[in-house]
Amino acid sequence: MQHDPGHDARARDARRAGVTAFVGTTIEWFDFYIYGSASALVLGKIFFTGASPAVGTLAAFATFWVGFLARPLGGVIFGHFGDRYGRKKALVVTLTMMGGATFCVGLLPGHDQIGAAAPVLLVVLRMIQGVAMGGEWGGAVLIATEYAPPRRKLLYGAFAQQGSPIGNLLATLAFLGIAQLPDAAFESWGWRVPFLFSAVLVAVGLFIRLKLAETPEMQAALARDKPVKLPIKTVLTRYPLLVLLGVVAGTAGVALTYVKTTFALSWATSDLDFDRTSFLTVISLALVVQVMVQPFGAVLASKWPVRKAVLWMLLPEFVVLPLMFVLVGTGNFWLAVLGMGLATFPHAMYYAALAGILARVFPVEVRYTGMSLSYQLCTTLFAGTAPIVSQYLLNSFGSIWPVVALGLGYTALTLAGVLPLLARTGGHAHETAPARTTQPA
């Protein structure tokens, strides 16, 4: 068989695009997740002085949600920009925005220094983070999938998804390191270090991202004809049902991680016998498990019919989530590790496949906007609210079981969205979506 140099070049470009998507999303997620750890451990004390610990934590989780409220706006803004002018340009801006806002959080004075201006500025910076993250995810997934070979798009989409657990792990390890400080040092300056260090990571990410060319599918779409004038209008008028199903389909992939990490960290260190160091270690070990098992979700969905793979990935959640909270509730370190590790499998594997599923749904000329809007609305409605709703349920009922019921409800809702979505795309999310359609595909 004659050797094809062009095939080798395309394969090399696809691998480079996958690595670029992975590195960029890792940095963005690190910046986004360190806020979650800080909100569970310290932000209530620094920015909501005078409130009781439970109310302060609730207020900090509310600012955490603000970032999710802003994410659909980021998806629309950068989806428009990315669908009209290219994926790469949008992603350079999102990374710069995220890095700047995160660095500024690390410099922000607390309530004792500047009064009510402190939480207001914190909310503004968190909103900027949210807008940046709202634009980042869809573009990173498309950088990977639009370079990928036709039947490997779901696998390459997992490159971008892998940035989430790695970024979360790095954020948790950063706080695990500074948690060794005495309380006074941790609360005065220690918690700021991960926010300030993010500037170094952003510089590395920009260097890598600037070297990548625009995706072949986007170049072809721009060369073929004029871009869609208003992508959001096209998405909402032609594909509203696909957006709705996409919103619901993402629930378990994005919400359960915040129940199992951000909320669980607050619960374990406030109501149980765990100190912050020991439970951050529990979360870190669970994230190591996620890093290892998550890619197998994309592999499974590529080898099997996607509907079958999704059922195998999500149905175990109905057993392992209650088990996790029972084991963590014992207060035993190793039982907590076991529970968190087992509970990581279902949502992590599903999250790996989710990017490829959503990338398959929308045509190329509105794909950035369509998939970003679906995913980011889901994060606003379900992921961003997960810690605050969980904390509210715990405060109201004094029991962890309503929180367990919430997590199981997220799983059931996901199945109600993803199965009809797969039915409308023929159940083959690993294949190439049509380049241009005028009706929902």
Tab-separated table of C-alpha atoms in Angstrom, residues 23 45 101 133 175 179 204 270 314 344 364 380 414 416 427:
chain	number	residue	atom	x	y	z
A	23	VAL	CA	-3.721	21.984	27.926
A	45	LYS	CA	-14.847	34.177	56.351
A	101	ALA	CA	-9.883	37.635	36.533
A	133	MET	CA	-15.402	29.629	30.829
A	175	PHE	CA	-5.222	23.942	48.287
A	179	ALA	CA	-3.905	23.865	53.906
A	204	VAL	CA	2.083	28.741	29.037
A	270	SER	CA	-18.039	21.387	58.859
A	314	LEU	CA	-25.163	6.174	34.199
A	344	THR	CA	-16.415	8.803	40.431
A	364	VAL	CA	-20.680	23.437	11.589
A	380	THR	CA	-26.057	27.469	35.127
A	414	THR	CA	-29.861	13.214	32.297
A	416	ALA	CA	-34.491	11.760	30.081
A	427	GLY	CA	-27.477	7.094	18.029
